[in-house]
Tab-separated table of C-alpha atoms in Angstrom:
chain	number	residue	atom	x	y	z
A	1	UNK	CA	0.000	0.000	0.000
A	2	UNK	CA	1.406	3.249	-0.927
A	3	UNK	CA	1.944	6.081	1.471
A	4	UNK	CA	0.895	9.527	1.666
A	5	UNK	CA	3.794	11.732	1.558
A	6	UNK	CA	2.098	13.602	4.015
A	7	UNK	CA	1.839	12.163	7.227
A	8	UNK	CA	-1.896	11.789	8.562
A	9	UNK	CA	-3.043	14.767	10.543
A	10	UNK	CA	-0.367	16.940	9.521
A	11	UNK	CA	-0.182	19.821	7.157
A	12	UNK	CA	1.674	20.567	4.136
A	13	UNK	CA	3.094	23.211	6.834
A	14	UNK	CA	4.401	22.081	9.967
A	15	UNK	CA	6.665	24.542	11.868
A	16	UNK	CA	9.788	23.121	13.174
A	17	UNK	CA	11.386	25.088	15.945
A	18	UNK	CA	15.319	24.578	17.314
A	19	UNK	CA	15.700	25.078	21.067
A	20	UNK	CA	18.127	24.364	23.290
A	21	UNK	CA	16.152	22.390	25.667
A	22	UNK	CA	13.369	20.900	23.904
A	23	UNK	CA	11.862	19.452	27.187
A	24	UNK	CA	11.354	22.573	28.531
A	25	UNK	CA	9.809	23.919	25.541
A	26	UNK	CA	7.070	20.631	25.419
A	27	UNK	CA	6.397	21.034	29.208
A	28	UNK	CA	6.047	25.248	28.081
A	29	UNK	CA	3.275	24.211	25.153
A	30	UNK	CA	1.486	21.646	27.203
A	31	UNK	CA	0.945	24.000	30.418
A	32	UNK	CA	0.312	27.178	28.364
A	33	UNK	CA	-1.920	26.127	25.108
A	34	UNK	CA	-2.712	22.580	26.022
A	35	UNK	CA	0.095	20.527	23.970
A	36	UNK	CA	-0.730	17.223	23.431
A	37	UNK	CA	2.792	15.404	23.516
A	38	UNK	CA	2.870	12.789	20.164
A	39	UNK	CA	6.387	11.908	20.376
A	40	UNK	CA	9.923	12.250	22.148
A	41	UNK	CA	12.779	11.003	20.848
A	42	UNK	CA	16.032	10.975	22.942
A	43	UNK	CA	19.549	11.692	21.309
A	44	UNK	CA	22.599	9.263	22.775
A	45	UNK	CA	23.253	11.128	25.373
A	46	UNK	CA	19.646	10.568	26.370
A	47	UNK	CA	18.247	14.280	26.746
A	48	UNK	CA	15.441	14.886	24.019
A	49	UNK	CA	16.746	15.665	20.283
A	50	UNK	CA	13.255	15.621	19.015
A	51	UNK	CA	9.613	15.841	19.909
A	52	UNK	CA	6.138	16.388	18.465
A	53	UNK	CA	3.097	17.903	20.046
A	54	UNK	CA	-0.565	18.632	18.614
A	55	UNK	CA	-1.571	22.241	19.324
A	56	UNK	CA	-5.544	22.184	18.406
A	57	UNK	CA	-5.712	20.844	15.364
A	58	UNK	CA	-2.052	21.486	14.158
A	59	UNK	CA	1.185	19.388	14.698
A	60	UNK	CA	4.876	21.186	15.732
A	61	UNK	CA	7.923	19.872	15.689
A	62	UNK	CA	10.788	20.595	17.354
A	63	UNK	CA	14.573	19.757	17.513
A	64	UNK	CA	17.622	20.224	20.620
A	65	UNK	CA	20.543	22.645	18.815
A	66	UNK	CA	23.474	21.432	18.084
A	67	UNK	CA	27.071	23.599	17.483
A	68	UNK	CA	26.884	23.139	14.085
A	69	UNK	CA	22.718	24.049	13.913
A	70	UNK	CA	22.624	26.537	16.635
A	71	UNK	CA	18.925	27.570	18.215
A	72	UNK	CA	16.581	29.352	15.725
A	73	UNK	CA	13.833	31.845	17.650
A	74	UNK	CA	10.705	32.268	15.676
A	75	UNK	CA	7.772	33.698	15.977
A	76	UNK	CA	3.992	31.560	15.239
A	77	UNK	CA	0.617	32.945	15.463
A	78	UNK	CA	-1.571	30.797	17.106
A	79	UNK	CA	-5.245	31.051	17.246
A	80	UNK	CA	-7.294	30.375	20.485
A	81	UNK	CA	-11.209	30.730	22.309
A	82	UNK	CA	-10.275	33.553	24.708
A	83	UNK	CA	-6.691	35.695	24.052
A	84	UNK	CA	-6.757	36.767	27.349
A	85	UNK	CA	-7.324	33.649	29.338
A	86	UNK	CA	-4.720	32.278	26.918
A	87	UNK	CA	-2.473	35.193	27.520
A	88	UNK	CA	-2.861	34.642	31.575
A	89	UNK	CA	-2.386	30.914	31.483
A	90	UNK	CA	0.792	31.495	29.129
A	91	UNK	CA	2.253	34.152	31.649
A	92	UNK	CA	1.506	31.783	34.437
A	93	UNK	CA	3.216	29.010	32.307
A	94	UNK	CA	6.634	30.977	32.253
A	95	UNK	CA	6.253	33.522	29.181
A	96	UNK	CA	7.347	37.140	29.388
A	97	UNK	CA	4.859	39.285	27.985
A	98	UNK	CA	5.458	41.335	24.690
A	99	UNK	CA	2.240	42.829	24.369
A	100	UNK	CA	-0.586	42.863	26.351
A	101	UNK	CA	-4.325	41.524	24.474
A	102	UNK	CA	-5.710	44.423	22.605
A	103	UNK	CA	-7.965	44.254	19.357
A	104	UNK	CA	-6.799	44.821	16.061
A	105	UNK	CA	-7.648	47.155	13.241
A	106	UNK	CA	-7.511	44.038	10.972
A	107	UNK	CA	-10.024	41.726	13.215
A	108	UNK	CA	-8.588	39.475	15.653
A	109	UNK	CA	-7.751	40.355	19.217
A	110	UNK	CA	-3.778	39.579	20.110
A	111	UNK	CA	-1.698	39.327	22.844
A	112	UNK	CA	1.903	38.671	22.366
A	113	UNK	CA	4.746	36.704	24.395
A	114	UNK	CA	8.008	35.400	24.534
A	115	UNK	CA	8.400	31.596	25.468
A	116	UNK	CA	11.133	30.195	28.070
A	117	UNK	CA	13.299	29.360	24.940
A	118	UNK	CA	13.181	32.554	23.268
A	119	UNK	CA	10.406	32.467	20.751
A	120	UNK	CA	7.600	34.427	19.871
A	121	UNK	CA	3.687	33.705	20.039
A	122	UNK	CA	1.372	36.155	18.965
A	123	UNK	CA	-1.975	34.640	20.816
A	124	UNK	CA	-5.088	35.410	18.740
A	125	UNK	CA	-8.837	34.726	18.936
A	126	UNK	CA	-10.431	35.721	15.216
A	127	UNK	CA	-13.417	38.540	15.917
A	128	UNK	CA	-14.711	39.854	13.036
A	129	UNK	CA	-14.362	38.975	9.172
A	130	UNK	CA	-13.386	42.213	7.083
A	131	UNK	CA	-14.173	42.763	3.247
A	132	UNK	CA	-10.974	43.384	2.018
A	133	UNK	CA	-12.645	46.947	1.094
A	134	UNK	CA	-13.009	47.423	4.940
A	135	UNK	CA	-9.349	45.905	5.870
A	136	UNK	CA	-8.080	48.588	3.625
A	137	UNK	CA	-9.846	51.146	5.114
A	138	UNK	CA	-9.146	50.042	8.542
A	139	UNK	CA	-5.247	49.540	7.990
A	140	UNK	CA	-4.931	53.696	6.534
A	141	UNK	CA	-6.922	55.167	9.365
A	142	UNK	CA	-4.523	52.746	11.808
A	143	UNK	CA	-1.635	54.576	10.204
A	144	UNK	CA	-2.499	57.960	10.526
């Protein structure tokens, strides 16, 4: 039977992020969005050189850096119910806030923070659907 070269549940995007301590990034995801952990793979010296988790509905990967592929920070949107329960339970979870919730010109209301291994997640909860006519608008009055 052939195989997919997709892998079931996952997208044709799947972000893959390089920390230094991928452990402490899985316990991060789990405690402040609600990870599901799918897999951990150990590297000889047995601390974790890979692991999955399921965010909602969408899979990320991550990888331990190494000296010759140092640690990459990045920054993912991710969308949520409630911004600012997610943006309390993140903070409570060990991320630094970046930018407190506030709605935004173009529709969703964001809060922003900085993980325990240095990257980025803009928290999000969609709020209103804009014609592109009215996105327009909205993004020239918001830089005036």
């Amino acid at each position: 039977m052939a195989v997919h070269y997709i892998p079931e549940g996952y997208g044709s995007v799947t972000p893959y992020m390089v920390v230094e301590d991928v452990d402490q990034l899985v316990d991060f995801l789990a405690a402040a969005f609600g990870a599901e952990e799918k897999e951990r793979v150990p590297n000889q010296d047995g601390k974790t050189g890979h692991a999955e988790v399921l965010i909602g509905d969408s899979y990320v990967m991550m990888g331990r850096a190494q000296e010759d592929f140092p640690a990459l920070p990045c920054m993912l949107y991710i969308y949520v119910p409630d911004t600012d329960a997610s943006y309390a339970q993140a903070l409570k979870a060990g991320a630094q806030s970046f930018q407190e919730p506030q709605d935004m010109f173009y529709g969703d209301r964001n809060a922003v923070v900085t993980d325990p291994t240095g990257n980025t997640w803009c928290i999000a909860t969609h709020k209103e659907t804009l014609s592109p006519e009215e996105l327009a608008k909205r993004a020239e009055e918001n830089m005036r």
